[in-house]
């Protein structure tokens, strides 16, 4: 078993009532006999990133060997500081639908636009007119009409009317300036074609022009490139003594599926921890008097499991590398400030 100081340094322990050792411990002199000062060489040896799974728009990866402050910096940069393009200005030429202009503009703003923000500049403060380097223009022009071929007794709006549902696929890109030459093979459009914007009835129409600009989630959530970005610490479950037969089956039911495995050894059922990573720590085991002192629940303090889910504008691995670049830029700016400020 680990020594008490080792456990305090490396594990956050979940008790029945509350959590122990949550404080950060990466400064020297925290524990007698341990030199916990930050050391670059040791950090480089211990730090690693493992990609666990990468599927359409979602990425799960582990960052091992960092501190909560760094992990949280990445999470917050992903949420609020990686830029994207989104509808910022809506010019309403005609809107006779029942959706008010402001609500329509707000809905259009929240539609994710598939356009690589790295191709564009930020628009200057106070610029009324957009230019080809900082603005994407979209048009939405649609009118609802009756379907003369519809059956008399029909009450289904899909049969009775044409264009009665306004979808994001009806937004079309209108090149500004020389954008057709700048982006010859560009396909600027909403990420999803089937986002419902409004419902129309015969005679109602919407005719709007939209300007998309580059921005960050700090200014407005519509610029956030992720649907979710979160992290958790790696679970660590230790059985303090052998747990057999009925107790083993009860133990298995206390955890998420796949965490505890019951093996048959010489006619006895014996519990073992198969995959602690899958556990959500419901602490159900603490409700069983007979089991609660046989199990230690903890989390590995420097092992962060990140999950990043993109809105579809950029793939999540690109978002993470952009976030790393932004953090590097912040550090560089800070170092430059330190150099340029004269010491008193």
Short mmCIF file of C-alpha atoms in Angstrom, two decimals:
data_model
loop_
_atom_site.label_atom_id
_atom_site.label_comp_id
_atom_site.label_asym_id
_atom_site.label_seq_id
_atom_site.Cartn_x
_atom_site.Cartn_y
_atom_site.Cartn_z
CA UNK A 1 0.00 0.00 0.00
CA UNK A 2 1.03 3.58 -0.58
CA UNK A 3 2.38 5.70 2.24
CA UNK A 4 0.07 8.42 3.53
CA UNK A 5 2.09 11.23 1.96
CA UNK A 6 2.25 9.41 -1.41
CA UNK A 7 -1.52 9.02 -1.38
CA UNK A 8 -2.05 12.67 -0.50
CA UNK A 9 0.26 13.76 -3.31
CA UNK A 10 -1.15 11.53 -6.03
CA UNK A 11 -4.78 10.79 -5.21
CA UNK A 12 -7.96 12.70 -4.45
CA UNK A 13 -9.87 10.34 -2.16
CA UNK A 14 -13.68 10.15 -2.17
CA UNK A 15 -15.06 9.41 1.27
CA UNK A 16 -18.65 8.73 2.27
CA UNK A 17 -19.14 12.36 3.26
CA UNK A 18 -16.84 14.63 1.29
CA UNK A 19 -13.57 14.50 -0.61
CA UNK A 20 -10.05 14.43 0.86
CA UNK A 21 -6.76 15.91 -0.41
CA UNK A 22 -8.27 18.20 -3.01
CA UNK A 23 -5.61 20.90 -2.71
CA UNK A 24 -2.87 21.30 -5.30
CA UNK A 25 0.52 20.11 -4.16
CA UNK A 26 3.03 21.09 -6.80
CA UNK A 27 5.05 23.50 -4.72
CA UNK A 28 8.15 22.71 -2.66
CA UNK A 29 8.07 21.97 1.05
CA UNK A 30 4.50 20.70 1.04
CA UNK A 31 5.45 17.24 2.29
CA UNK A 32 8.45 16.40 4.42
CA UNK A 33 10.97 14.40 2.45
CA UNK A 34 9.54 15.27 -1.00
CA UNK A 35 10.99 17.88 -3.29
CA UNK A 36 7.88 18.84 -5.21
CA UNK A 37 9.31 21.90 -6.94
CA UNK A 38 8.37 22.07 -10.62
CA UNK A 39 11.13 20.64 -12.73
CA UNK A 40 11.16 20.91 -16.49
CA UNK A 41 13.03 17.70 -17.18
CA UNK A 42 10.77 15.68 -14.90
CA UNK A 43 7.71 17.29 -16.46
CA UNK A 44 8.89 16.39 -19.98
CA UNK A 45 9.49 12.79 -18.96
CA UNK A 46 6.12 12.36 -17.26
CA UNK A 47 3.82 14.43 -19.46
CA UNK A 48 1.90 12.62 -22.19
CA UNK A 49 -1.24 12.91 -24.29
CA UNK A 50 -3.16 9.78 -25.31
CA UNK A 51 -6.01 9.98 -27.81
CA UNK A 52 -8.64 7.49 -26.66
CA UNK A 53 -11.30 7.82 -29.32
CA UNK A 54 -11.98 10.15 -32.19
CA UNK A 55 -15.25 9.98 -34.02
CA UNK A 56 -17.42 12.34 -36.01
CA UNK A 57 -17.13 15.65 -34.20
CA UNK A 58 -16.11 14.21 -30.81
CA UNK A 59 -12.71 13.56 -29.30
CA UNK A 60 -11.71 11.94 -26.02
CA UNK A 61 -8.10 12.21 -24.94
CA UNK A 62 -6.04 11.96 -21.78
CA UNK A 63 -3.56 14.58 -20.61
CA UNK A 64 -1.30 13.13 -17.95
CA UNK A 65 1.16 15.03 -15.82
CA UNK A 66 -0.43 18.48 -15.71
CA UNK A 67 -2.04 20.59 -13.05
CA UNK A 68 -5.72 21.55 -12.69
CA UNK A 69 -4.91 25.15 -13.62
CA UNK A 70 -3.50 24.11 -17.01
CA UNK A 71 -6.33 21.66 -17.70
CA UNK A 72 -8.87 24.36 -16.90
CA UNK A 73 -7.04 26.88 -19.09
CA UNK A 74 -7.47 24.55 -22.08
CA UNK A 75 -11.14 24.01 -21.29
CA UNK A 76 -11.84 27.72 -21.01
CA UNK A 77 -9.89 28.60 -24.14
CA UNK A 78 -11.87 25.97 -26.09
CA UNK A 79 -15.14 27.42 -24.82
CA UNK A 80 -14.43 31.10 -25.11
CA UNK A 81 -11.31 31.99 -27.08
CA UNK A 82 -11.01 29.82 -30.19
CA UNK A 83 -12.62 31.97 -32.92
CA UNK A 84 -15.31 31.02 -35.43
CA UNK A 85 -17.47 32.77 -38.01
CA UNK A 86 -21.10 33.54 -37.12
CA UNK A 87 -23.90 35.81 -38.34
CA UNK A 88 -23.44 39.20 -36.68
CA UNK A 89 -25.56 41.58 -38.78
CA UNK A 90 -28.89 40.81 -40.39
CA UNK A 91 -30.31 43.25 -42.93
CA UNK A 92 -34.06 42.66 -43.10
CA UNK A 93 -35.52 43.72 -46.45
CA UNK A 94 -38.82 41.96 -45.92
CA UNK A 95 -40.17 39.77 -43.16
CA UNK A 96 -43.91 39.09 -43.10
CA UNK A 97 -43.57 35.85 -41.12
CA UNK A 98 -44.79 35.70 -37.51
CA UNK A 99 -41.19 35.53 -36.29
CA UNK A 100 -40.17 39.03 -35.23
CA UNK A 101 -37.06 40.55 -36.82
CA UNK A 102 -34.98 40.42 -33.59
CA UNK A 103 -35.90 36.79 -32.89
CA UNK A 104 -35.14 35.86 -36.51
CA UNK A 105 -31.76 37.63 -36.31
CA UNK A 106 -30.98 35.86 -33.04
CA UNK A 107 -31.88 32.45 -34.50
CA UNK A 108 -29.74 33.09 -37.58
CA UNK A 109 -26.81 34.12 -35.35
CA UNK A 110 -26.84 30.76 -33.57
CA UNK A 111 -26.57 28.66 -36.75
CA UNK A 112 -23.03 27.25 -37.02
CA UNK A 113 -21.42 28.29 -40.32
CA UNK A 114 -18.98 25.92 -42.02
CA UNK A 115 -16.19 28.37 -42.79
CA UNK A 116 -12.61 28.08 -41.60
CA UNK A 117 -12.09 31.11 -39.33
CA UNK A 118 -8.34 30.99 -40.02
CA UNK A 119 -9.02 32.29 -43.53
CA UNK A 120 -10.48 35.56 -42.22
CA UNK A 121 -9.41 38.62 -40.26
CA UNK A 122 -11.31 40.17 -37.34
CA UNK A 123 -13.47 43.07 -38.44
CA UNK A 124 -12.21 46.44 -37.21
CA UNK A 125 -14.17 48.21 -34.49
CA UNK A 126 -16.68 50.63 -35.95
CA UNK A 127 -16.52 49.28 -39.53
CA UNK A 128 -20.03 49.45 -40.97
CA UNK A 129 -19.17 47.89 -44.31
CA UNK A 130 -17.62 44.44 -44.45
CA UNK A 131 -14.82 43.59 -46.86
CA UNK A 132 -13.84 40.31 -48.51
CA UNK A 133 -11.15 39.61 -45.90
CA UNK A 134 -13.37 39.87 -42.81
CA UNK A 135 -16.96 39.15 -43.85
CA UNK A 136 -19.02 36.35 -45.35
CA UNK A 137 -22.36 37.29 -46.84
CA UNK A 138 -25.40 35.00 -46.95
CA UNK A 139 -28.84 35.54 -48.38
CA UNK A 140 -32.11 34.00 -47.27
CA UNK A 141 -34.98 34.71 -49.64
CA UNK A 142 -38.04 32.50 -49.52
CA UNK A 143 -41.79 32.87 -50.04
CA UNK A 144 -44.56 30.47 -49.12
CA UNK A 145 -47.37 29.67 -51.57
CA UNK A 146 -50.30 27.28 -51.85
CA UNK A 147 -49.97 24.00 -53.70
CA UNK A 148 -52.72 24.03 -56.37
CA UNK A 149 -52.39 20.25 -56.78
CA UNK A 150 -53.15 19.51 -53.11
CA UNK A 151 -56.09 17.21 -52.35
CA UNK A 152 -59.21 19.14 -51.25
CA UNK A 153 -59.70 17.26 -47.96
CA UNK A 154 -55.99 17.33 -47.00
CA UNK A 155 -55.00 19.11 -43.79
CA UNK A 156 -51.27 18.32 -43.97
CA UNK A 157 -49.25 21.55 -44.37
CA UNK A 158 -46.54 19.60 -46.21
CA UNK A 159 -49.09 18.89 -48.96
CA UNK A 160 -50.99 22.17 -48.85
CA UNK A 161 -48.08 24.60 -49.08
CA UNK A 162 -44.76 25.07 -50.85
CA UNK A 163 -41.77 26.42 -48.85
CA UNK A 164 -43.69 26.54 -45.59
CA UNK A 165 -40.63 25.47 -43.61
CA UNK A 166 -37.57 27.70 -43.75
CA UNK A 167 -34.42 25.64 -43.20
CA UNK A 168 -30.77 26.58 -42.89
CA UNK A 169 -30.23 24.94 -46.31
CA UNK A 170 -32.07 27.92 -47.84
CA UNK A 171 -29.20 30.21 -46.82
CA UNK A 172 -26.98 30.81 -49.84
CA UNK A 173 -23.51 32.29 -49.92
CA UNK A 174 -23.18 35.58 -51.80
CA UNK A 175 -19.48 36.28 -52.56
CA UNK A 176 -18.20 39.74 -51.62
CA UNK A 177 -15.55 41.51 -53.70
CA UNK A 178 -13.06 39.00 -55.09
CA UNK A 179 -14.05 36.10 -52.80
CA UNK A 180 -14.77 33.84 -55.78
CA UNK A 181 -11.09 34.14 -56.76
CA UNK A 182 -9.85 34.03 -53.14
CA UNK A 183 -11.78 30.84 -52.35
CA UNK A 184 -12.22 29.03 -55.68
CA UNK A 185 -13.21 25.69 -54.13
CA UNK A 186 -14.93 27.09 -51.03
CA UNK A 187 -18.24 25.68 -49.91
CA UNK A 188 -19.41 28.19 -47.32
CA UNK A 189 -22.71 27.07 -45.84
CA UNK A 190 -24.37 26.19 -42.55
CA UNK A 191 -22.93 23.05 -40.91
CA UNK A 192 -26.39 21.43 -40.84
CA UNK A 193 -28.93 21.74 -43.64
CA UNK A 194 -31.97 20.87 -41.56
CA UNK A 195 -32.05 23.54 -38.85
CA UNK A 196 -35.60 24.93 -38.80
CA UNK A 197 -35.51 28.75 -38.84
CA UNK A 198 -39.18 29.70 -39.22
CA UNK A 199 -42.60 28.47 -40.37
CA UNK A 200 -44.46 30.35 -43.10
CA UNK A 201 -48.01 30.39 -44.46
CA UNK A 202 -49.13 31.39 -47.99
CA UNK A 203 -48.20 34.97 -48.85
CA UNK A 204 -45.64 35.28 -46.06
CA UNK A 205 -42.03 35.78 -47.02
CA UNK A 206 -38.58 36.33 -45.60
CA UNK A 207 -35.92 38.29 -47.45
CA UNK A 208 -32.76 38.96 -45.45
CA UNK A 209 -29.06 39.48 -46.05
CA UNK A 210 -26.59 38.34 -43.39
CA UNK A 211 -23.02 39.32 -42.61
CA UNK A 212 -20.89 36.72 -40.81
CA UNK A 213 -17.84 37.95 -38.94
CA UNK A 214 -15.09 36.34 -36.92
CA UNK A 215 -15.48 36.40 -33.14
CA UNK A 216 -14.85 34.52 -29.90
CA UNK A 217 -17.13 32.90 -27.35
CA UNK A 218 -16.17 35.53 -24.74
CA UNK A 219 -18.14 38.10 -26.73
CA UNK A 220 -21.13 35.89 -27.57
CA UNK A 221 -21.86 32.18 -27.16
CA UNK A 222 -22.70 31.91 -30.88
CA UNK A 223 -18.95 32.13 -31.63
CA UNK A 224 -18.09 29.17 -29.37
CA UNK A 225 -16.64 26.36 -31.52
CA UNK A 226 -17.57 23.54 -29.13
CA UNK A 227 -20.85 22.05 -28.02
CA UNK A 228 -19.12 20.78 -24.88
CA UNK A 229 -15.55 20.80 -23.60
CA UNK A 230 -15.02 19.19 -20.23
CA UNK A 231 -12.56 17.14 -18.25
CA UNK A 232 -12.63 14.72 -15.33
CA UNK A 233 -9.96 13.01 -13.28
CA UNK A 234 -9.21 9.34 -13.94
CA UNK A 235 -11.07 7.14 -11.41
CA UNK A 236 -8.98 4.80 -9.29
CA UNK A 237 -10.75 2.00 -7.39
CA UNK A 238 -8.89 -0.23 -4.93
CA UNK A 239 -10.31 -3.31 -3.21
CA UNK A 240 -8.68 -3.38 0.22
CA UNK A 241 -9.33 -7.10 0.74
CA UNK A 242 -10.73 -10.03 -1.27
CA UNK A 243 -14.49 -9.74 -1.83
CA UNK A 244 -16.19 -13.03 -2.61
CA UNK A 245 -19.49 -14.74 -3.48
CA UNK A 246 -22.62 -12.70 -2.73
CA UNK A 247 -20.64 -9.67 -1.63
CA UNK A 248 -18.85 -9.69 -4.99
CA UNK A 249 -22.15 -9.57 -6.87
CA UNK A 250 -23.48 -6.79 -4.66
CA UNK A 251 -20.24 -4.87 -5.25
CA UNK A 252 -20.58 -5.28 -9.01
CA UNK A 253 -24.05 -3.72 -8.90
CA UNK A 254 -22.74 -0.70 -6.96
CA UNK A 255 -20.63 0.50 -9.91
CA UNK A 256 -21.26 1.39 -13.55
CA UNK A 257 -21.40 -1.60 -15.95
CA UNK A 258 -17.95 -2.92 -16.85
CA UNK A 259 -16.13 -1.52 -13.81
CA UNK A 260 -16.17 -4.60 -11.57
CA UNK A 261 -15.75 -8.09 -12.97
CA UNK A 262 -16.73 -11.23 -11.04
CA UNK A 263 -14.34 -14.10 -11.78
CA UNK A 264 -14.80 -17.73 -10.90
CA UNK A 265 -11.69 -18.92 -9.06
CA UNK A 266 -11.73 -22.49 -7.66
CA UNK A 267 -15.51 -22.48 -7.38
CA UNK A 268 -15.60 -19.10 -5.61
CA UNK A 269 -16.84 -15.89 -7.14
CA UNK A 270 -14.17 -13.24 -6.66
CA UNK A 271 -14.55 -9.52 -7.53
CA UNK A 272 -11.81 -7.57 -9.26
CA UNK A 273 -11.60 -4.09 -10.77
CA UNK A 274 -11.79 -4.54 -14.54
CA UNK A 275 -11.98 -0.95 -15.83
CA UNK A 276 -12.18 1.88 -13.29
CA UNK A 277 -12.26 4.47 -16.09
CA UNK A 278 -15.92 3.69 -16.84
CA UNK A 279 -17.11 4.62 -13.35
CA UNK A 280 -19.15 7.73 -12.65
CA UNK A 281 -18.63 7.59 -8.86
CA UNK A 282 -22.20 7.41 -7.67
CA UNK A 283 -20.74 6.28 -4.27
CA UNK A 284 -23.46 3.65 -4.11
CA UNK A 285 -21.00 1.33 -2.36
CA UNK A 286 -21.12 3.56 0.75
CA UNK A 287 -24.75 2.59 1.30
CA UNK A 288 -23.72 -0.99 2.10
CA UNK A 289 -22.39 -1.26 5.65
CA UNK A 290 -20.64 -4.53 4.87
CA UNK A 291 -18.80 -3.16 1.81
CA UNK A 292 -18.06 0.46 2.49
CA UNK A 293 -14.83 -0.13 4.39
CA UNK A 294 -13.49 -2.66 1.88
CA UNK A 295 -13.18 -0.27 -1.06
CA UNK A 296 -11.15 2.88 -1.58
CA UNK A 297 -12.48 5.30 -4.19
CA UNK A 298 -10.03 7.87 -5.47
CA UNK A 299 -9.11 9.91 -8.51
CA UNK A 300 -5.64 10.24 -10.00
CA UNK A 301 -4.71 13.84 -9.39
CA UNK A 302 -2.68 14.54 -12.52
CA UNK A 303 -4.55 12.40 -15.07
CA UNK A 304 -7.20 14.41 -16.92
CA UNK A 305 -9.73 12.84 -19.28
CA UNK A 306 -10.90 15.51 -21.73
CA UNK A 307 -13.93 15.23 -23.93
CA UNK A 308 -14.35 17.81 -26.67
CA UNK A 309 -17.39 17.89 -28.91
CA UNK A 310 -17.26 20.24 -31.88
CA UNK A 311 -20.19 22.14 -33.38
CA UNK A 312 -18.93 20.88 -36.74
CA UNK A 313 -17.11 24.02 -37.92
CA UNK A 314 -13.63 22.60 -37.25
CA UNK A 315 -12.75 19.03 -36.21
CA UNK A 316 -12.08 18.69 -32.46
CA UNK A 317 -8.39 17.80 -32.88
CA UNK A 318 -7.86 21.07 -34.78
CA UNK A 319 -9.72 22.95 -32.02
CA UNK A 320 -7.42 21.48 -29.36
CA UNK A 321 -4.28 22.39 -31.30
CA UNK A 322 -5.67 25.93 -31.85
CA UNK A 323 -6.33 26.18 -28.10
CA UNK A 324 -2.72 25.15 -27.40
CA UNK A 325 -1.48 27.84 -29.82
CA UNK A 326 -3.63 30.47 -28.09
CA UNK A 327 -2.26 29.48 -24.67
CA UNK A 328 1.29 29.64 -26.05
CA UNK A 329 0.53 33.10 -27.41
CA UNK A 330 -0.71 34.24 -23.99
CA UNK A 331 2.47 32.95 -22.33
CA UNK A 332 4.62 34.68 -24.93
CA UNK A 333 2.76 37.95 -24.44
CA UNK A 334 3.24 37.70 -20.69
CA UNK A 335 6.98 37.03 -21.06
CA UNK A 336 7.30 40.00 -23.43
CA UNK A 337 5.53 42.20 -20.89
CA UNK A 338 7.97 41.06 -18.21
CA UNK A 339 10.90 41.95 -20.48
CA UNK A 340 9.57 45.34 -21.48
CA UNK A 341 8.51 46.64 -18.06
CA UNK A 342 11.47 48.33 -16.34
CA UNK A 343 12.08 46.91 -12.87
CA UNK A 344 11.76 49.40 -10.03
#
